[in-house]
PDB file of N, CA and C and ligand atoms in Angstrom:
ATOM      1  N   MET A   1     139.072 -26.430 211.335  1.00 77.00           N
ATOM      2  CA  MET A   1     139.690 -27.111 210.199  1.00 77.00           C
ATOM      3  C   MET A   1     138.612 -27.597 209.253  1.00 77.00           C
ATOM      4  N   LYS A   2     138.859 -27.358 207.986  1.00 76.00           N
ATOM      5  CA  LYS A   2     137.908 -27.770 206.966  1.00 76.00           C
ATOM      6  C   LYS A   2     138.482 -28.935 206.196  1.00 76.00           C
ATOM      7  N   LYS A   3     137.672 -29.967 206.059  1.00 77.00           N
ATOM      8  CA  LYS A   3     138.124 -31.142 205.332  1.00 77.00           C
ATOM      9  C   LYS A   3     137.656 -31.028 203.892  1.00 77.00           C
ATOM     10  N   LEU A   4     138.601 -31.089 202.982  1.00 73.00           N
ATOM     11  CA  LEU A   4     138.247 -30.983 201.570  1.00 73.00           C
ATOM     12  C   LEU A   4     138.222 -32.361 200.951  1.00 73.00           C
ATOM     13  N   ASN A   5     137.106 -32.711 200.406  1.00 66.00           N
ATOM     14  CA  ASN A   5     137.002 -34.005 199.740  1.00 66.00           C
ATOM     15  C   ASN A   5     137.271 -33.850 198.257  1.00 66.00           C
ATOM     16  N   GLN A   6     138.241 -34.571 197.798  1.00 59.00           N
ATOM     17  CA  GLN A   6     138.553 -34.555 196.387  1.00 59.00           C
ATOM     18  C   GLN A   6     138.069 -35.857 195.771  1.00 59.00           C
ATOM     19  N   ASN A   7     138.543 -36.174 194.594  1.00 56.00           N
ATOM     20  CA  ASN A   7     138.022 -37.326 193.861  1.00 56.00           C
ATOM     21  C   ASN A   7     138.112 -38.631 194.649  1.00 56.00           C
ATOM     22  N   LYS A   8     139.297 -38.918 195.129  1.00 56.00           N
ATOM     23  CA  LYS A   8     139.473 -40.162 195.869  1.00 56.00           C
ATOM     24  C   LYS A   8     139.661 -39.876 197.346  1.00 56.00           C
ATOM     25  N   LYS A   9     139.340 -40.857 198.132  1.00 57.00           N
ATOM     26  CA  LYS A   9     139.537 -40.691 199.567  1.00 57.00           C
ATOM     27  C   LYS A   9     141.012 -40.482 199.907  1.00 57.00           C
ATOM     28  N   THR A  10     141.849 -41.109 199.130  1.00 60.00           N
ATOM     29  CA  THR A  10     143.281 -40.994 199.401  1.00 60.00           C
ATOM     30  C   THR A  10     143.809 -39.598 199.087  1.00 60.00           C
ATOM     31  N   ASP A  11     142.998 -38.823 198.345  1.00 73.00           N
ATOM     32  CA  ASP A  11     143.422 -37.474 197.993  1.00 73.00           C
ATOM     33  C   ASP A  11     142.874 -36.419 198.951  1.00 73.00           C
ATOM     34  N   GLU A  12     142.313 -36.870 200.037  1.00 84.00           N
ATOM     35  CA  GLU A  12     141.770 -35.915 200.996  1.00 84.00           C
ATOM     36  C   GLU A  12     142.860 -34.989 201.502  1.00 84.00           C
ATOM     37  N   VAL A  13     142.507 -33.731 201.569  1.00 91.00           N
ATOM     38  CA  VAL A  13     143.436 -32.773 202.138  1.00 91.00           C
ATOM     39  C   VAL A  13     142.704 -31.974 203.218  1.00 91.00           C
ATOM     40  N   PHE A  14     143.470 -31.381 204.069  1.00 95.00           N
ATOM     41  CA  PHE A  14     142.905 -30.626 205.169  1.00 95.00           C
ATOM     42  C   PHE A  14     143.357 -29.182 205.044  1.00 95.00           C
ATOM     43  N   MET A  15     142.399 -28.274 205.013  1.00 94.00           N
ATOM     44  CA  MET A  15     142.725 -26.882 204.788  1.00 94.00           C
ATOM     45  C   MET A  15     142.618 -26.064 206.060  1.00 94.00           C
ATOM     46  N   CYS A  16     143.586 -25.195 206.232  1.00 94.00           N
ATOM     47  CA  CYS A  16     143.513 -24.222 207.315  1.00 94.00           C
ATOM     48  C   CYS A  16     142.618 -23.081 206.851  1.00 94.00           C
ATOM     49  N   PRO A  17     141.489 -22.836 207.502  1.00 94.00           N
ATOM     50  CA  PRO A  17     140.570 -21.790 207.061  1.00 94.00           C
ATOM     51  C   PRO A  17     141.114 -20.386 207.284  1.00 94.00           C
ATOM     52  N   GLU A  18     142.129 -20.277 208.095  1.00 93.00           N
ATOM     53  CA  GLU A  18     142.699 -18.964 208.398  1.00 93.00           C
ATOM     54  C   GLU A  18     143.590 -18.457 207.272  1.00 93.00           C
ATOM     55  N   CYS A  19     144.416 -19.333 206.739  1.00 93.00           N
ATOM     56  CA  CYS A  19     145.359 -18.886 205.714  1.00 93.00           C
ATOM     57  C   CYS A  19     145.144 -19.579 204.377  1.00 93.00           C
ATOM     58  N   GLY A  20     144.313 -20.625 204.358  1.00 93.00           N
ATOM     59  CA  GLY A  20     143.980 -21.262 203.088  1.00 93.00           C
ATOM     60  C   GLY A  20     144.974 -22.303 202.616  1.00 93.00           C
ATOM     61  N   LEU A  21     146.001 -22.571 203.394  1.00 94.00           N
ATOM     62  CA  LEU A  21     146.950 -23.605 203.004  1.00 94.00           C
ATOM     63  C   LEU A  21     146.356 -24.986 203.261  1.00 94.00           C
ATOM     64  N   SER A  22     146.755 -25.935 202.418  1.00 95.00           N
ATOM     65  CA  SER A  22     146.229 -27.293 202.541  1.00 95.00           C
ATOM     66  C   SER A  22     147.318 -28.265 202.950  1.00 95.00           C
ATOM     67  N   TYR A  23     146.901 -29.256 203.713  1.00 95.00           N
ATOM     68  CA  TYR A  23     147.846 -30.245 204.229  1.00 95.00           C
ATOM     69  C   TYR A  23     147.333 -31.651 203.991  1.00 95.00           C
ATOM     70  N   ARG A  24     148.274 -32.563 203.834  1.00 93.00           N
ATOM     71  CA  ARG A  24     147.895 -33.975 203.702  1.00 93.00           C
ATOM     72  C   ARG A  24     147.468 -34.550 205.041  1.00 93.00           C
ATOM     73  N   GLU A  25     148.092 -34.046 206.102  1.00 94.00           N
ATOM     74  CA  GLU A  25     147.787 -34.572 207.423  1.00 94.00           C
ATOM     75  C   GLU A  25     146.938 -33.585 208.209  1.00 94.00           C
ATOM     76  N   ALA A  26     145.881 -34.108 208.823  1.00 95.00           N
ATOM     77  CA  ALA A  26     145.002 -33.267 209.635  1.00 95.00           C
ATOM     78  C   ALA A  26     145.774 -32.610 210.767  1.00 95.00           C
ATOM     79  N   GLU A  27     146.768 -33.312 211.262  1.00 96.00           N
ATOM     80  CA  GLU A  27     147.568 -32.798 212.372  1.00 96.00           C
ATOM     81  C   GLU A  27     148.198 -31.453 212.030  1.00 96.00           C
ATOM     82  N   TRP A  28     148.761 -31.347 210.822  1.00 96.00           N
ATOM     83  CA  TRP A  28     149.407 -30.094 210.430  1.00 96.00           C
ATOM     84  C   TRP A  28     148.389 -28.990 210.196  1.00 96.00           C
ATOM     85  N   ALA A  29     147.258 -29.354 209.638  1.00 96.00           N
ATOM     86  CA  ALA A  29     146.215 -28.352 209.404  1.00 96.00           C
ATOM     87  C   ALA A  29     145.722 -27.774 210.724  1.00 96.00           C
ATOM     88  N   GLN A  30     145.618 -28.638 211.718  1.00 97.00           N
ATOM     89  CA  GLN A  30     145.172 -28.178 213.034  1.00 97.00           C
ATOM     90  C   GLN A  30     146.213 -27.274 213.677  1.00 97.00           C
ATOM     91  N   LYS A  31     147.473 -27.663 213.518  1.00 97.00           N
ATOM     92  CA  LYS A  31     148.552 -26.836 214.076  1.00 97.00           C
ATOM     93  C   LYS A  31     148.590 -25.484 213.395  1.00 97.00           C
ATOM     94  N   CYS A  32     148.422 -25.495 212.079  1.00 96.00           N
ATOM     95  CA  CYS A  32     148.437 -24.262 211.309  1.00 96.00           C
ATOM     96  C   CYS A  32     147.291 -23.358 211.739  1.00 96.00           C
ATOM     97  N   GLU A  33     146.103 -23.926 211.841  1.00 96.00           N
ATOM     98  CA  GLU A  33     144.939 -23.129 212.219  1.00 96.00           C
ATOM     99  C   GLU A  33     145.124 -22.513 213.609  1.00 96.00           C
ATOM    100  N   ALA A  34     145.618 -23.328 214.528  1.00 97.00           N
ATOM    101  CA  ALA A  34     145.828 -22.829 215.891  1.00 97.00           C
ATOM    102  C   ALA A  34     146.834 -21.684 215.889  1.00 97.00           C
ATOM    103  N   TRP A  35     147.902 -21.857 215.096  1.00 96.00           N
ATOM    104  CA  TRP A  35     148.938 -20.825 215.026  1.00 96.00           C
ATOM    105  C   TRP A  35     148.386 -19.565 214.375  1.00 96.00           C
ATOM    106  N   CYS A  36     147.702 -19.741 213.259  1.00 96.00           N
ATOM    107  CA  CYS A  36     147.179 -18.589 212.516  1.00 96.00           C
ATOM    108  C   CYS A  36     146.217 -17.772 213.374  1.00 96.00           C
ATOM    109  N   LYS A  37     145.367 -18.456 214.110  1.00 96.00           N
ATOM    110  CA  LYS A  37     144.391 -17.753 214.943  1.00 96.00           C
ATOM    111  C   LYS A  37     145.074 -16.982 216.059  1.00 96.00           C
ATOM    112  N   GLN A  38     146.091 -17.595 216.621  1.00 96.00           N
ATOM    113  CA  GLN A  38     146.738 -16.974 217.767  1.00 96.00           C
ATOM    114  C   GLN A  38     147.675 -15.843 217.365  1.00 96.00           C
ATOM    115  N   TYR A  39     148.445 -16.074 216.275  1.00 95.00           N
ATOM    116  CA  TYR A  39     149.500 -15.114 215.942  1.00 95.00           C
ATOM    117  C   TYR A  39     149.227 -14.290 214.704  1.00 95.00           C
ATOM    118  N   LYS A  40     148.178 -14.658 213.942  1.00 90.00           N
ATOM    119  CA  LYS A  40     147.862 -13.931 212.714  1.00 90.00           C
ATOM    120  C   LYS A  40     149.073 -13.861 211.791  1.00 90.00           C
ATOM    121  N   SER A  41     149.830 -14.929 211.778  1.00 88.00           N
ATOM    122  CA  SER A  41     150.970 -15.007 210.884  1.00 88.00           C
ATOM    123  C   SER A  41     151.226 -16.473 210.579  1.00 88.00           C
ATOM    124  N   CYS A  42     152.221 -16.724 209.729  1.00 83.00           N
ATOM    125  CA  CYS A  42     152.503 -18.105 209.366  1.00 83.00           C
ATOM    126  C   CYS A  42     153.788 -18.592 210.013  1.00 83.00           C
ATOM    127  N   ASN A  43     153.760 -19.832 210.425  1.00 92.00           N
ATOM    128  CA  ASN A  43     154.931 -20.461 211.006  1.00 92.00           C
ATOM    129  C   ASN A  43     155.598 -21.307 209.927  1.00 92.00           C
ATOM    130  N   LEU A  44     156.807 -20.940 209.556  1.00 93.00           N
ATOM    131  CA  LEU A  44     157.495 -21.646 208.467  1.00 93.00           C
ATOM    132  C   LEU A  44     157.642 -23.129 208.738  1.00 93.00           C
ATOM    133  N   ASP A  45     157.826 -23.468 210.000  1.00 95.00           N
ATOM    134  CA  ASP A  45     157.978 -24.893 210.349  1.00 95.00           C
ATOM    135  C   ASP A  45     156.705 -25.674 210.054  1.00 95.00           C
ATOM    136  N   ILE A  46     155.582 -24.956 210.090  1.00 96.00           N
ATOM    137  CA  ILE A  46     154.303 -25.612 209.805  1.00 96.00           C
ATOM    138  C   ILE A  46     153.991 -25.555 208.310  1.00 96.00           C
ATOM    139  N   ILE A  47     154.112 -24.381 207.733  1.00 94.00           N
ATOM    140  CA  ILE A  47     153.670 -24.234 206.338  1.00 94.00           C
ATOM    141  C   ILE A  47     154.578 -24.969 205.352  1.00 94.00           C
ATOM    142  N   GLN A  48     155.749 -25.368 205.778  1.00 95.00           N
ATOM    143  CA  GLN A  48     156.585 -26.155 204.866  1.00 95.00           C
ATOM    144  C   GLN A  48     155.952 -27.512 204.584  1.00 95.00           C
ATOM    145  N   HIS A  49     155.003 -27.901 205.422  1.00 95.00           N
ATOM    146  CA  HIS A  49     154.302 -29.170 205.209  1.00 95.00           C
ATOM    147  C   HIS A  49     153.063 -28.998 204.336  1.00 95.00           C
ATOM    148  N   ALA A  50     152.766 -27.761 203.998  1.00 96.00           N
ATOM    149  CA  ALA A  50     151.570 -27.510 203.185  1.00 96.00           C
ATOM    150  C   ALA A  50     151.795 -27.955 201.747  1.00 96.00           C
ATOM    151  N   ILE A  51     150.699 -28.331 201.119  1.00 94.00           N
ATOM    152  CA  ILE A  51     150.762 -28.760 199.725  1.00 94.00           C
ATOM    153  C   ILE A  51     150.999 -27.554 198.820  1.00 94.00           C
ATOM    154  N   ASN A  52     150.317 -26.463 199.149  1.00 80.00           N
ATOM    155  CA  ASN A  52     150.335 -25.301 198.271  1.00 80.00           C
ATOM    156  C   ASN A  52     151.034 -24.109 198.921  1.00 80.00           C
ATOM    157  N   SER A  53     152.071 -24.385 199.690  1.00 69.00           N
ATOM    158  CA  SER A  53     152.773 -23.286 200.344  1.00 69.00           C
ATOM    159  C   SER A  53     153.490 -22.425 199.324  1.00 69.00           C
ATOM    160  N   LYS A  54     153.487 -21.128 199.596  1.00 57.00           N
ATOM    161  CA  LYS A  54     154.167 -20.192 198.700  1.00 57.00           C
ATOM    162  C   LYS A  54     155.636 -20.124 199.074  1.00 57.00           C
ATOM    163  N   LYS A  55     156.474 -19.950 198.066  1.00 52.00           N
ATOM    164  CA  LYS A  55     157.900 -19.905 198.348  1.00 52.00           C
ATOM    165  C   LYS A  55     158.447 -18.484 198.297  1.00 52.00           C
TER     166      LYS A  55
HETATM  167 ZN1   ZN B 101     147.094 -21.434 208.575  1.00 97.12          ZN
END
């Protein structure tokens, strides 16, 4: 998991390096990364929490 630092600390987001989606919570980014690595696909239940999820 890669932590992206933006202007303010409160704007910190956590990016899944596998698929590039960003999350407000580190927990979701970790879940996404684990899923992406294992299944090489996206889990809708996880990516719906992403900031920049595609629709
Ligand atoms: Zn991912």
